[in-house]
C-alpha atoms as a PDB file:
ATOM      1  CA  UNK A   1       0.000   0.000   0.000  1.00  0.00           C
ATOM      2  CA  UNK A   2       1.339   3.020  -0.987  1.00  0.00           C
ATOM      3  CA  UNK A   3       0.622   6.764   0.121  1.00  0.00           C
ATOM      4  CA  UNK A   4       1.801   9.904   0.199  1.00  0.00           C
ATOM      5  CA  UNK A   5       2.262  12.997   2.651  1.00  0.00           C
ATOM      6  CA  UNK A   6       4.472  14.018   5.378  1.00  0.00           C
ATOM      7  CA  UNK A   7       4.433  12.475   8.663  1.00  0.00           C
ATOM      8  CA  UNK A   8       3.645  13.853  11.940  1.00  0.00           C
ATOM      9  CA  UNK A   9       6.172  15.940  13.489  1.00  0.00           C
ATOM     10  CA  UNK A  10       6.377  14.017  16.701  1.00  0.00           C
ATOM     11  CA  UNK A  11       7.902  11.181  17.652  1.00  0.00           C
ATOM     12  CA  UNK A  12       5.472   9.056  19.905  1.00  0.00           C
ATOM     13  CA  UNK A  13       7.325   6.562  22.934  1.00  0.00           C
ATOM     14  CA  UNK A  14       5.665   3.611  22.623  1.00  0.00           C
ATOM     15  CA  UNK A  15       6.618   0.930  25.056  1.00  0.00           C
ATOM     16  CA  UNK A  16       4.935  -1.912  23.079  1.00  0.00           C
ATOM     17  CA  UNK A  17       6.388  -1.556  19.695  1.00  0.00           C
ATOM     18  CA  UNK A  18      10.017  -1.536  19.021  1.00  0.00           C
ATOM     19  CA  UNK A  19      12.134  -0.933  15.956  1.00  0.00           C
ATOM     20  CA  UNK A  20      13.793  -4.366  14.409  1.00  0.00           C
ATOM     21  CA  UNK A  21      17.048  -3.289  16.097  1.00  0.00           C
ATOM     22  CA  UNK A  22      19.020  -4.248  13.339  1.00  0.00           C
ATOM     23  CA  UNK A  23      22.227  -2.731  13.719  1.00  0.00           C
ATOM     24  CA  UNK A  24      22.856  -4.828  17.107  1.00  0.00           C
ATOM     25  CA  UNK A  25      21.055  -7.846  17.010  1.00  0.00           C
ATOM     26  CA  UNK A  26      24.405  -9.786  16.965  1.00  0.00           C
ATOM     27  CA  UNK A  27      25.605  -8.089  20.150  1.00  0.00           C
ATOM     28  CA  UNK A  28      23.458  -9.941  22.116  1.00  0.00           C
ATOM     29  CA  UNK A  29      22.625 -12.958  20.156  1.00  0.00           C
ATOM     30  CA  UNK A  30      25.216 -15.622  21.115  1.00  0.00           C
ATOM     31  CA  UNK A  31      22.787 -17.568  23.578  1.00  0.00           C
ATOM     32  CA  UNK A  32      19.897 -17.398  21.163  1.00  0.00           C
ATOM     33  CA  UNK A  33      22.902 -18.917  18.517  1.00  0.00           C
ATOM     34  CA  UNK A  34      23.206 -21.916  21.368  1.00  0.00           C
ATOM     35  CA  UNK A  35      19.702 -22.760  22.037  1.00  0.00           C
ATOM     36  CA  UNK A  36      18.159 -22.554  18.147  1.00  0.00           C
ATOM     37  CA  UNK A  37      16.649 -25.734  17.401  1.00  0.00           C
ATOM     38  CA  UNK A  38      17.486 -28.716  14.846  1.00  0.00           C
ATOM     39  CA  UNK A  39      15.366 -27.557  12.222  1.00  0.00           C
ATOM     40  CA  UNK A  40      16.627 -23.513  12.968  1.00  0.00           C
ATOM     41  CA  UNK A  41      20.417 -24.954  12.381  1.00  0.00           C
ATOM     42  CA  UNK A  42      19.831 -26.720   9.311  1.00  0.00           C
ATOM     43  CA  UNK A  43      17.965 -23.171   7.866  1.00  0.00           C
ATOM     44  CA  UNK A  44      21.327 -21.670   9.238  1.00  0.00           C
ATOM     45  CA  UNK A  45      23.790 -23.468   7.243  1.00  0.00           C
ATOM     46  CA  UNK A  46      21.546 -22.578   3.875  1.00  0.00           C
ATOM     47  CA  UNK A  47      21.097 -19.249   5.027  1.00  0.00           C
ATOM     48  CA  UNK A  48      25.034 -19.166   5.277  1.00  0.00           C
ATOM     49  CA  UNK A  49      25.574 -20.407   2.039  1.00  0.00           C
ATOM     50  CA  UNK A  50      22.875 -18.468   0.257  1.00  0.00           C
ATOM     51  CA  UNK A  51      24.862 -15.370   1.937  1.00  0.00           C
ATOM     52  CA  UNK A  52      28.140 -16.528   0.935  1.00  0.00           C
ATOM     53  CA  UNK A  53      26.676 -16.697  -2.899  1.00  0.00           C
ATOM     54  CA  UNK A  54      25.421 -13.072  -2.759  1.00  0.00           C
ATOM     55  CA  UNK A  55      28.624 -11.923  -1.203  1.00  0.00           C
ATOM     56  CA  UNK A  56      30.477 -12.993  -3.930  1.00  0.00           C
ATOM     57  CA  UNK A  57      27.792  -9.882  -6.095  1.00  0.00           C
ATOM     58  CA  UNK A  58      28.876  -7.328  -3.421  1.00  0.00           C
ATOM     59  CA  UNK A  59      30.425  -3.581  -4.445  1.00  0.00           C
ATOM     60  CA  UNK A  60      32.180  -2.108  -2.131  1.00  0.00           C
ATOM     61  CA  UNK A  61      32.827   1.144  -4.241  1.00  0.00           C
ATOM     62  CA  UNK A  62      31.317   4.025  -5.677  1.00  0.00           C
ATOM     63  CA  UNK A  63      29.187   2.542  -9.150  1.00  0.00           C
ATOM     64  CA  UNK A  64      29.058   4.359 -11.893  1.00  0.00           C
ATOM     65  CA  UNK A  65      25.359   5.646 -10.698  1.00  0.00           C
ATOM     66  CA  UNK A  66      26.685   6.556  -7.560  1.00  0.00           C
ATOM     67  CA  UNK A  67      29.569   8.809  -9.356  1.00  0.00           C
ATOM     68  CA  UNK A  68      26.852  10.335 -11.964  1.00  0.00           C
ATOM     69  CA  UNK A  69      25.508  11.941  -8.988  1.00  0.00           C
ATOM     70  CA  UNK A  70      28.298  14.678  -9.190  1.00  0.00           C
ATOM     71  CA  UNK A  71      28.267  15.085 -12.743  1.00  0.00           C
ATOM     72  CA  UNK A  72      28.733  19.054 -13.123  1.00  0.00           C
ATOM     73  CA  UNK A  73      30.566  22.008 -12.569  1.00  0.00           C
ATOM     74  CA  UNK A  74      29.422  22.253  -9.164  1.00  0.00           C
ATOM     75  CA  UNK A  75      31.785  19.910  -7.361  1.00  0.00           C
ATOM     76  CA  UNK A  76      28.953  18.699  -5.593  1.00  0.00           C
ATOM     77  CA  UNK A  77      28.883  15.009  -4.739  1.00  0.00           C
ATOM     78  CA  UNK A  78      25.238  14.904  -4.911  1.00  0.00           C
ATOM     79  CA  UNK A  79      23.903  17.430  -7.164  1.00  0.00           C
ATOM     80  CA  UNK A  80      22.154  14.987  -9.322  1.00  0.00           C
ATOM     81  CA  UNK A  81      20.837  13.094  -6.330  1.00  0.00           C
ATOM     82  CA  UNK A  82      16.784  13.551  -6.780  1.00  0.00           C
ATOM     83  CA  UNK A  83      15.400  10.673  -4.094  1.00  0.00           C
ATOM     84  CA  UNK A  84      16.212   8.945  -1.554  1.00  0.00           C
ATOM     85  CA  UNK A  85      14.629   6.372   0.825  1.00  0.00           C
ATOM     86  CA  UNK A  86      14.658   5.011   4.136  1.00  0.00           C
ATOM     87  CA  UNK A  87      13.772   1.597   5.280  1.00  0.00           C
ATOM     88  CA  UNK A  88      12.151   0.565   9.041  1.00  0.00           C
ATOM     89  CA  UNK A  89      10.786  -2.521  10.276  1.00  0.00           C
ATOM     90  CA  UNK A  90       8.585  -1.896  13.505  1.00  0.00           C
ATOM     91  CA  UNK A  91       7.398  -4.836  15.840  1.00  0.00           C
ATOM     92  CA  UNK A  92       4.541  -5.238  18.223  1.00  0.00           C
ATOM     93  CA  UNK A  93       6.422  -6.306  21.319  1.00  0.00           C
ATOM     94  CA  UNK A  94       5.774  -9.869  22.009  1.00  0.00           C
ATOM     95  CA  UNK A  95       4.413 -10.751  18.786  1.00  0.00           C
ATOM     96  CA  UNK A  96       5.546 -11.434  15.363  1.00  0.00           C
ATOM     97  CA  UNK A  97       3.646  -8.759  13.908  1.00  0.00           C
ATOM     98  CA  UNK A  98       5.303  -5.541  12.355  1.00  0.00           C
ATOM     99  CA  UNK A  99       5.204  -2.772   9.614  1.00  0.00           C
ATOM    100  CA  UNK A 100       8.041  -2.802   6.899  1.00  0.00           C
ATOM    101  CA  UNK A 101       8.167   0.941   5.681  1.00  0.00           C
ATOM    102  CA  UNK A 102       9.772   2.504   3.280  1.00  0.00           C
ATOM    103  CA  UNK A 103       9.988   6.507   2.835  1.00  0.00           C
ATOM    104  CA  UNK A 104      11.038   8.309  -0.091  1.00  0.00           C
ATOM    105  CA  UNK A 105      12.266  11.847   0.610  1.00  0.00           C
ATOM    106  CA  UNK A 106      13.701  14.745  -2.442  1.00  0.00           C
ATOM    107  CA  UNK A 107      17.114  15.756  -1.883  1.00  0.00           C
ATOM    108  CA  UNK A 108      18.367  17.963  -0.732  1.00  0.00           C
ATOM    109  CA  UNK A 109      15.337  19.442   0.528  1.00  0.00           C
ATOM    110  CA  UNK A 110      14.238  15.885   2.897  1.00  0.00           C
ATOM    111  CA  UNK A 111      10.637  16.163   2.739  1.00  0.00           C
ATOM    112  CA  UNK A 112       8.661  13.083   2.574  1.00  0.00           C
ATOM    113  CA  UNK A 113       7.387  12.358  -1.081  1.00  0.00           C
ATOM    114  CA  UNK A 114       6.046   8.770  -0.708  1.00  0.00           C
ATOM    115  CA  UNK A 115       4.948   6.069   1.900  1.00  0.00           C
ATOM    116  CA  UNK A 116       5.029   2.649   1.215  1.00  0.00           C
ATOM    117  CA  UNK A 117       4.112   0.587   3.805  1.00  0.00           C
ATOM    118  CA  UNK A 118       2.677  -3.170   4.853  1.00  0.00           C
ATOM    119  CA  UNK A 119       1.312  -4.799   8.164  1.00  0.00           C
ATOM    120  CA  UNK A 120       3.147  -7.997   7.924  1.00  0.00           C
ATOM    121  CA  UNK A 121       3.627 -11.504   9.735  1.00  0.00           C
ATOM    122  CA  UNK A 122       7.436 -12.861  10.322  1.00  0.00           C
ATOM    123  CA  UNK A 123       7.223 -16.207   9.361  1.00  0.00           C
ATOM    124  CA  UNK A 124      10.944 -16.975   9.320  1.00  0.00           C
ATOM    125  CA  UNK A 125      12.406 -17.245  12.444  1.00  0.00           C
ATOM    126  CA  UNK A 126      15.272 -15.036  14.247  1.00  0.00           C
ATOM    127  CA  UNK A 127      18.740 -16.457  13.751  1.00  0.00           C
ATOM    128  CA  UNK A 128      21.842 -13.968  14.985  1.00  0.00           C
ATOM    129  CA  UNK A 129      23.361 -13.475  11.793  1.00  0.00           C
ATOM    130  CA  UNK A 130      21.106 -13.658   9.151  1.00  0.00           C
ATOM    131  CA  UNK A 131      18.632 -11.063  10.067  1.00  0.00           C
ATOM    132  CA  UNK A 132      17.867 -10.099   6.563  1.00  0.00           C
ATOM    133  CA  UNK A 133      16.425 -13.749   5.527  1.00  0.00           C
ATOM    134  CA  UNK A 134      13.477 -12.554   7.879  1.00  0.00           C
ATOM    135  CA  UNK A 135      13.349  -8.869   6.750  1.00  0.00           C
ATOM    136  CA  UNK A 136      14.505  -7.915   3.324  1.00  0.00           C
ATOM    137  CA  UNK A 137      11.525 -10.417   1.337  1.00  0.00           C
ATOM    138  CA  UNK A 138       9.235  -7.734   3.412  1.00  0.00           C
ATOM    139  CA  UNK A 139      11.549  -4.391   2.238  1.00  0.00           C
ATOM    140  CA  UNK A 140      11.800  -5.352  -1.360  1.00  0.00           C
ATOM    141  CA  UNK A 141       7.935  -5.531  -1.751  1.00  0.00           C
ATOM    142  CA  UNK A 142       7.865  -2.135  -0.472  1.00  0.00           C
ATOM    143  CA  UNK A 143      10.264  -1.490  -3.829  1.00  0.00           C
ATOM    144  CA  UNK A 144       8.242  -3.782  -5.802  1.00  0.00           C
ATOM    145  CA  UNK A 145       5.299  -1.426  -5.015  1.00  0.00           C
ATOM    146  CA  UNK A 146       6.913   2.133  -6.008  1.00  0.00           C
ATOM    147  CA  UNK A 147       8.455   0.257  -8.440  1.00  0.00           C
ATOM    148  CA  UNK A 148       4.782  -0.403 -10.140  1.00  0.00           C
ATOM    149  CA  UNK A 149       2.825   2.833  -8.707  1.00  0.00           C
ATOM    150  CA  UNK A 150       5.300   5.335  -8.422  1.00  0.00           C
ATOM    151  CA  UNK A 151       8.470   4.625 -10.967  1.00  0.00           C
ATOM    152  CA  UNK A 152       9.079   8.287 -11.357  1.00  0.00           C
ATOM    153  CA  UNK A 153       9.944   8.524  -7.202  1.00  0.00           C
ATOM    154  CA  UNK A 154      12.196   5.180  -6.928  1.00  0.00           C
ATOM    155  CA  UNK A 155      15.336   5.897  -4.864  1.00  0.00           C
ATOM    156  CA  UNK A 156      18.556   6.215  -6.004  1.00  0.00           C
ATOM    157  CA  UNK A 157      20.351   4.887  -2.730  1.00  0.00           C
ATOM    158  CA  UNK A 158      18.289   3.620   0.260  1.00  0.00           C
ATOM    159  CA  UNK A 159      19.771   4.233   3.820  1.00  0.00           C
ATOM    160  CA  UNK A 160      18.992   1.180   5.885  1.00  0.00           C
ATOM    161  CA  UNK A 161      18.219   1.018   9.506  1.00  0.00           C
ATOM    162  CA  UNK A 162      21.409  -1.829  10.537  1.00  0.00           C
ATOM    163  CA  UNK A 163      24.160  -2.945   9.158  1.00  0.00           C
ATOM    164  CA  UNK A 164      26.170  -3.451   5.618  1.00  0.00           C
ATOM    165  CA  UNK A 165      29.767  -5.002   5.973  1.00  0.00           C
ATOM    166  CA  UNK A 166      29.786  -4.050   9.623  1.00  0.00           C
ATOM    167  CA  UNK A 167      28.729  -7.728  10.083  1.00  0.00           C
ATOM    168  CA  UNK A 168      30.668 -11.124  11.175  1.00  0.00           C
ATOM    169  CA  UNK A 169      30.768 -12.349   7.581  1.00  0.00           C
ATOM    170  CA  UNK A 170      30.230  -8.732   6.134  1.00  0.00           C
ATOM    171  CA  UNK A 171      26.820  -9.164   4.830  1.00  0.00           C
ATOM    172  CA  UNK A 172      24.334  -7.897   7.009  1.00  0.00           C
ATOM    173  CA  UNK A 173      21.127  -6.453   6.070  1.00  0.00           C
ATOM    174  CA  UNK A 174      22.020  -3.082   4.196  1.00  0.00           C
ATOM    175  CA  UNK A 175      23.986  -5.040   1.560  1.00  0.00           C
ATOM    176  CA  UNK A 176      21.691  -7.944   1.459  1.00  0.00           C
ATOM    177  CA  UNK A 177      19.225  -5.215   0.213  1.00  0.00           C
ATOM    178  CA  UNK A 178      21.884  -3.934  -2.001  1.00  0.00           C
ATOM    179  CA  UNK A 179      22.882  -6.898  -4.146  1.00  0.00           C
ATOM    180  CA  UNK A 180      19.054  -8.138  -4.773  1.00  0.00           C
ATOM    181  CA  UNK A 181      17.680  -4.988  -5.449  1.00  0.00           C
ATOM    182  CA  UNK A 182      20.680  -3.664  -7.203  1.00  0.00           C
ATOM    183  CA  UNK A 183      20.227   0.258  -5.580  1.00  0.00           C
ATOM    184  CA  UNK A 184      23.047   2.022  -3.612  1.00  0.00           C
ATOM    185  CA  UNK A 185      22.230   0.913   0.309  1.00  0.00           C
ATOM    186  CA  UNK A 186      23.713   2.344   3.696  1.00  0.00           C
ATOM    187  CA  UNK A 187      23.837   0.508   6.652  1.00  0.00           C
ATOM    188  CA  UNK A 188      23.109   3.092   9.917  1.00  0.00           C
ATOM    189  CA  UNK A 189      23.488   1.438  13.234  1.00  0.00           C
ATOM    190  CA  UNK A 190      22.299   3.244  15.970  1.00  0.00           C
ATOM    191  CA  UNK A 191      24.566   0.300  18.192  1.00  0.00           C
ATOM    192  CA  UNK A 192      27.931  -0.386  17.818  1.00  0.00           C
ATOM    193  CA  UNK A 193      28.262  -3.808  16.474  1.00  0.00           C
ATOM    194  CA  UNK A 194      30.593  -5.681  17.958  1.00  0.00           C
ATOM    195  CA  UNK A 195      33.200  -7.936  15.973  1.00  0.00           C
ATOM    196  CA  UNK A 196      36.659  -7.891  14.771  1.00  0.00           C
ATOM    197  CA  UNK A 197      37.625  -7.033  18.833  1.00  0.00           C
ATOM    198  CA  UNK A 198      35.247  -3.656  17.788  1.00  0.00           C
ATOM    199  CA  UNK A 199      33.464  -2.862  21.235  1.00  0.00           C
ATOM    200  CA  UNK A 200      32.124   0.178  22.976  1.00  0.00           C
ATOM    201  CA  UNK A 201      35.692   0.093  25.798  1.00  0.00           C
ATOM    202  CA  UNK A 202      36.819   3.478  27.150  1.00  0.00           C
ATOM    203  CA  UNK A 203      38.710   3.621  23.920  1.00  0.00           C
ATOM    204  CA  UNK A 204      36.360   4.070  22.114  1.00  0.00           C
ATOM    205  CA  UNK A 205      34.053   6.413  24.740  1.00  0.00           C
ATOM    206  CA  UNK A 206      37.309   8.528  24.396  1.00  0.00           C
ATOM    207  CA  UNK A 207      37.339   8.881  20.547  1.00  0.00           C
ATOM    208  CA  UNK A 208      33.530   9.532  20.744  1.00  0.00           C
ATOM    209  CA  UNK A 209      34.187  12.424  22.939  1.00  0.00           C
ATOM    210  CA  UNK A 210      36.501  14.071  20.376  1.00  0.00           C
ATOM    211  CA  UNK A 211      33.766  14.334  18.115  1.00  0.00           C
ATOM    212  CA  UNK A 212      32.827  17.969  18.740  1.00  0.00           C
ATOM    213  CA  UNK A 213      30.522  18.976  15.644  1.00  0.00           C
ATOM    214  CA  UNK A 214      28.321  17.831  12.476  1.00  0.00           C
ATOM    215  CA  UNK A 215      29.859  15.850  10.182  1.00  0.00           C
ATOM    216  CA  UNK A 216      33.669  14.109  12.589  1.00  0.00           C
ATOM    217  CA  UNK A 217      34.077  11.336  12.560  1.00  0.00           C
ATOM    218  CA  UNK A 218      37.000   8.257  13.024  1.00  0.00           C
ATOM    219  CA  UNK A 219      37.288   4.630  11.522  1.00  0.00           C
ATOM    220  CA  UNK A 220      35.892   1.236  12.623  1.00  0.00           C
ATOM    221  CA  UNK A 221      39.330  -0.321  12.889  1.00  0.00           C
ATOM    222  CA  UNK A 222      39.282  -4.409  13.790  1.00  0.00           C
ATOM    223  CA  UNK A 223      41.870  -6.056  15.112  1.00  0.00           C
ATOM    224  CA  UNK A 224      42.422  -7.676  12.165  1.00  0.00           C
ATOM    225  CA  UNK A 225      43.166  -4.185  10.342  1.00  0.00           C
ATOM    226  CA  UNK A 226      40.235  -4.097   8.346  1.00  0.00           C
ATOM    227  CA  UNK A 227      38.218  -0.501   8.408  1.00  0.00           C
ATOM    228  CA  UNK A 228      34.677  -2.445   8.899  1.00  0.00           C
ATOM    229  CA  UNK A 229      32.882   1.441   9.103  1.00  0.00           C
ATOM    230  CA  UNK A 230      33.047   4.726  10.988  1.00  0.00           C
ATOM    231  CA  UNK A 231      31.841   6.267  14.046  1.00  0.00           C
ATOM    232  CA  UNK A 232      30.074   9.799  12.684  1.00  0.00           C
ATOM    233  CA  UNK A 233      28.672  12.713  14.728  1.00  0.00           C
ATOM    234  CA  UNK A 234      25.331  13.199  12.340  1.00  0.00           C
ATOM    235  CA  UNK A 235      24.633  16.744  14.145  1.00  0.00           C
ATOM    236  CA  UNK A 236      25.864  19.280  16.153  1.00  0.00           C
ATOM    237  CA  UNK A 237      23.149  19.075  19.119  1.00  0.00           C
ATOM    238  CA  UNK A 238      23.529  15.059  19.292  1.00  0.00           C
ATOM    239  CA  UNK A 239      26.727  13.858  20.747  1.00  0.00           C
ATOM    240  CA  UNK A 240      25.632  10.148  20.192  1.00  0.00           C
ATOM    241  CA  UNK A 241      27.212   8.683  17.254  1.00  0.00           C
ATOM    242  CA  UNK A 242      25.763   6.221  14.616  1.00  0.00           C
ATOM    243  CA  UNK A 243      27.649   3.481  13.137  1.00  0.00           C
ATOM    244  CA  UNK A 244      27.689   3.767   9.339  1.00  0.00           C
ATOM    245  CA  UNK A 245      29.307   1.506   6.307  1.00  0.00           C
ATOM    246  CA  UNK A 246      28.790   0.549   3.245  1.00  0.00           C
ATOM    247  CA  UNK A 247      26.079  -1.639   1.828  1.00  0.00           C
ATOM    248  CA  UNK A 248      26.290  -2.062  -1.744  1.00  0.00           C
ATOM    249  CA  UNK A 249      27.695   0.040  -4.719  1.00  0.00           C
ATOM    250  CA  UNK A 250      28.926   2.934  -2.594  1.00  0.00           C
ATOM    251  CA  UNK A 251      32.201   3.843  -0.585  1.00  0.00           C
ATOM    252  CA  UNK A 252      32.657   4.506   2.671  1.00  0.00           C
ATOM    253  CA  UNK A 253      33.903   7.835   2.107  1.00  0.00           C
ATOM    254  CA  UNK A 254      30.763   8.944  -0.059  1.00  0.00           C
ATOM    255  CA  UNK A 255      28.398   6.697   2.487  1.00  0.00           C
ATOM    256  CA  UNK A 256      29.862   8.880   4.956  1.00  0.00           C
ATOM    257  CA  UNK A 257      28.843  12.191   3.506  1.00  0.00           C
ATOM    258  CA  UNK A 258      25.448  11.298   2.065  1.00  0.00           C
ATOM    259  CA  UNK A 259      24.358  10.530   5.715  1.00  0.00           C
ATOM    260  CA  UNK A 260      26.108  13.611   6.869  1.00  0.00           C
ATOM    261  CA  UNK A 261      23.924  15.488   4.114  1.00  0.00           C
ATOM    262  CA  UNK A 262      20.770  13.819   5.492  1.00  0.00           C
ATOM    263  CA  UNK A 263      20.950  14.608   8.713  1.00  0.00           C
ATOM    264  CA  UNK A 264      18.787  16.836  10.828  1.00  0.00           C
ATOM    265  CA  UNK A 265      18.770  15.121  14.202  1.00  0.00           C
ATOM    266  CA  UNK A 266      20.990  12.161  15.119  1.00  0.00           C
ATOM    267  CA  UNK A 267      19.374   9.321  13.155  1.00  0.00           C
ATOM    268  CA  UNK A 268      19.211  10.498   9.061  1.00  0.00           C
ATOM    269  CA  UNK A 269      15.747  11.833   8.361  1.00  0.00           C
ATOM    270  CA  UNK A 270      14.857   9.210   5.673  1.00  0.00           C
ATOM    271  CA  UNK A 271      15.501   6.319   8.647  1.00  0.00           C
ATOM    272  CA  UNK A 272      14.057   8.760  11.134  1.00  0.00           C
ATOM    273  CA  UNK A 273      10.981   9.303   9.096  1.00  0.00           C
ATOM    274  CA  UNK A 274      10.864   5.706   8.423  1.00  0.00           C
ATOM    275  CA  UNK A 275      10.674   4.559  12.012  1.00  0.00           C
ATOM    276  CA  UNK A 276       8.077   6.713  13.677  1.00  0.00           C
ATOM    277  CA  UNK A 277       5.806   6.218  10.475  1.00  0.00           C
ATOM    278  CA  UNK A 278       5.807   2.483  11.339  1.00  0.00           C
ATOM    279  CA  UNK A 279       5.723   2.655  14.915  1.00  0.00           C
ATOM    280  CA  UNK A 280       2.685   4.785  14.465  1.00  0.00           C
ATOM    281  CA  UNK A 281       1.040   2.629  12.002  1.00  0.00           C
ATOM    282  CA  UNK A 282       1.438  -0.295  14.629  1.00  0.00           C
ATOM    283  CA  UNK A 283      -0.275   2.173  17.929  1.00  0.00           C
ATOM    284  CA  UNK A 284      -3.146   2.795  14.690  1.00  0.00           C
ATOM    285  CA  UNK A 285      -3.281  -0.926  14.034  1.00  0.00           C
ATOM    286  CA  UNK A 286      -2.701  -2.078  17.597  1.00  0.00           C
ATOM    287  CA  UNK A 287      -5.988   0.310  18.225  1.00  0.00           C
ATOM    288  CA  UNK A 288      -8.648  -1.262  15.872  1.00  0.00           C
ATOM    289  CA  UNK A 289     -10.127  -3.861  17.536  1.00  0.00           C
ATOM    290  CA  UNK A 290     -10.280  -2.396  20.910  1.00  0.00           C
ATOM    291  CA  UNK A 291     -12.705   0.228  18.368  1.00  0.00           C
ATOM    292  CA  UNK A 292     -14.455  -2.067  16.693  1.00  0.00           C
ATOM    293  CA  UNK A 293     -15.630  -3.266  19.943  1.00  0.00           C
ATOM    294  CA  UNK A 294     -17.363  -0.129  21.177  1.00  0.00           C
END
């Protein structure tokens, strides 16, 4: 279902729906990893190979799209950047219900142009990991759907709440978007995901501190030496970072400054929008029967 208009300015608290928590599932999810179930392991190991396959499809530089954005005598990065989109998935606490959303805003302006949205069921079941096998079926129909209403407004990069390469096998949801819908993704983590000896130690409090304005920011260095993402300061009132790398057919370096560029508050408006759009079509949805009762 598709819609358009802006959202509502506020941002409602609602204790019983929470956002899919992407970005730091993994954190936390080594005793769900020990207590999944014989039929839940065997869907792991083809979930890890079907992950290892699309991998192998993975960009981890700018595309030629991505560079046609800056086309001009401007020396602006973005100047043909038109539309971009955000992608949420919202749960009723307790339940397997949720909302996958998808918001297209203009750039550079951010204003919401489209809503494309679905109350949906998860039917696969939560393996640390492999988040996306549950999610991104539910994220491309939202594509699917502008793709067939709306072509003129599809997105030219999507910014997705969690992960890219910032992942243990550097696949998390962000590029798993990326590589089957073939669009620029950004993984935004509002955690820090923790791998390659990354973690949140004094260290790295420190670091955080040094980040005094809009726009600083400093590397996601493993142990290993790998750069898995960077720690960036999205706006001068919000001294919490996010966690941002790339997805699919973009840098880190241009990821960087595209969610610089769409950033009001700390979270990038086209996420931001994203999330309390579906957390409010959940409170609407959670509502109706109590109503249809009276």
């Amino acid at each position: 279902m598709a819609c358009s208009g802006p959202p509502d300015e506020g941002e409602p608290v609602l204790e019983d729906i929470v956002g899919a928590d992407g970005d730091g599932d993994e954190v936390e999810g080594e005793s769900r990893a020990l207590s999944l179930t014989p039929e839940e392991r065997a869907k792991q190991e083809q979930w890890r190979r079907e992950q290892h396959d699309l991998k192998l499809q993975l960009v981890e530089e700018d595309s030629e799209e991505v560079r046609s954005w800056g086309r001009g005598q401007s020396g602006d990065p973005f100047a043909d950047l038109h539309h971009i989109a955000g992608v949420d998935i919202s749960f009723e606490k307790g339940t397997n219900r949720a909302c996958a959303m998808l918001v297209i805003l203009n750039f550079p302006e951010l204003k919401v142009k489209l809503v494309s949205k679905a109350s949906v069921e998860m039917v696969e079941p939560y393996i640390p990991g492999f988040l996306a096998f549950r999610e991104v079926g539910f994220l491309l129909q939202r594509l699917e759907d502008v793709r067939q209403h709306h072509p003129h407004l599809m997105p030219q990069a999507i910014l997705v709440d969690g992960n890219g390469v910032l992942h243990p096998r550097g696949f998390g949801l962000a590029s798993h978007l990326g590589v089957l819908s073939g669009i620029p993704c950004v993984g935004v983590g509002k955690k820090l995901f923790h791998t390659d000896g990354l973690e949140r130690s004094p260290e790295h409090r420190e670091k955080i501190q040094s980040l005094l304005k809009k726009g600083d920011h400093f590397p996601l260095k493993g142990h290993s030496g790998r750069v898995w993402g960077v720690t960036l300061r999205t706006s001068d009132g919000a001294p919490n970072p996010v966690y941002v790398s790339v997805g699919h057919k973009i840098s880190l370096e241009t990821a960087t400054q595209l969610v610089t560029a769409c950033s009001v508050k700390r979270v990038p408006e086209p996420i931001r929008q994203a999330d309390i759009l579906s957390r409010e079509h959940l409170r609407i949805e959670k509502q109706k029967p109590s109503e249809k009762m009276h």
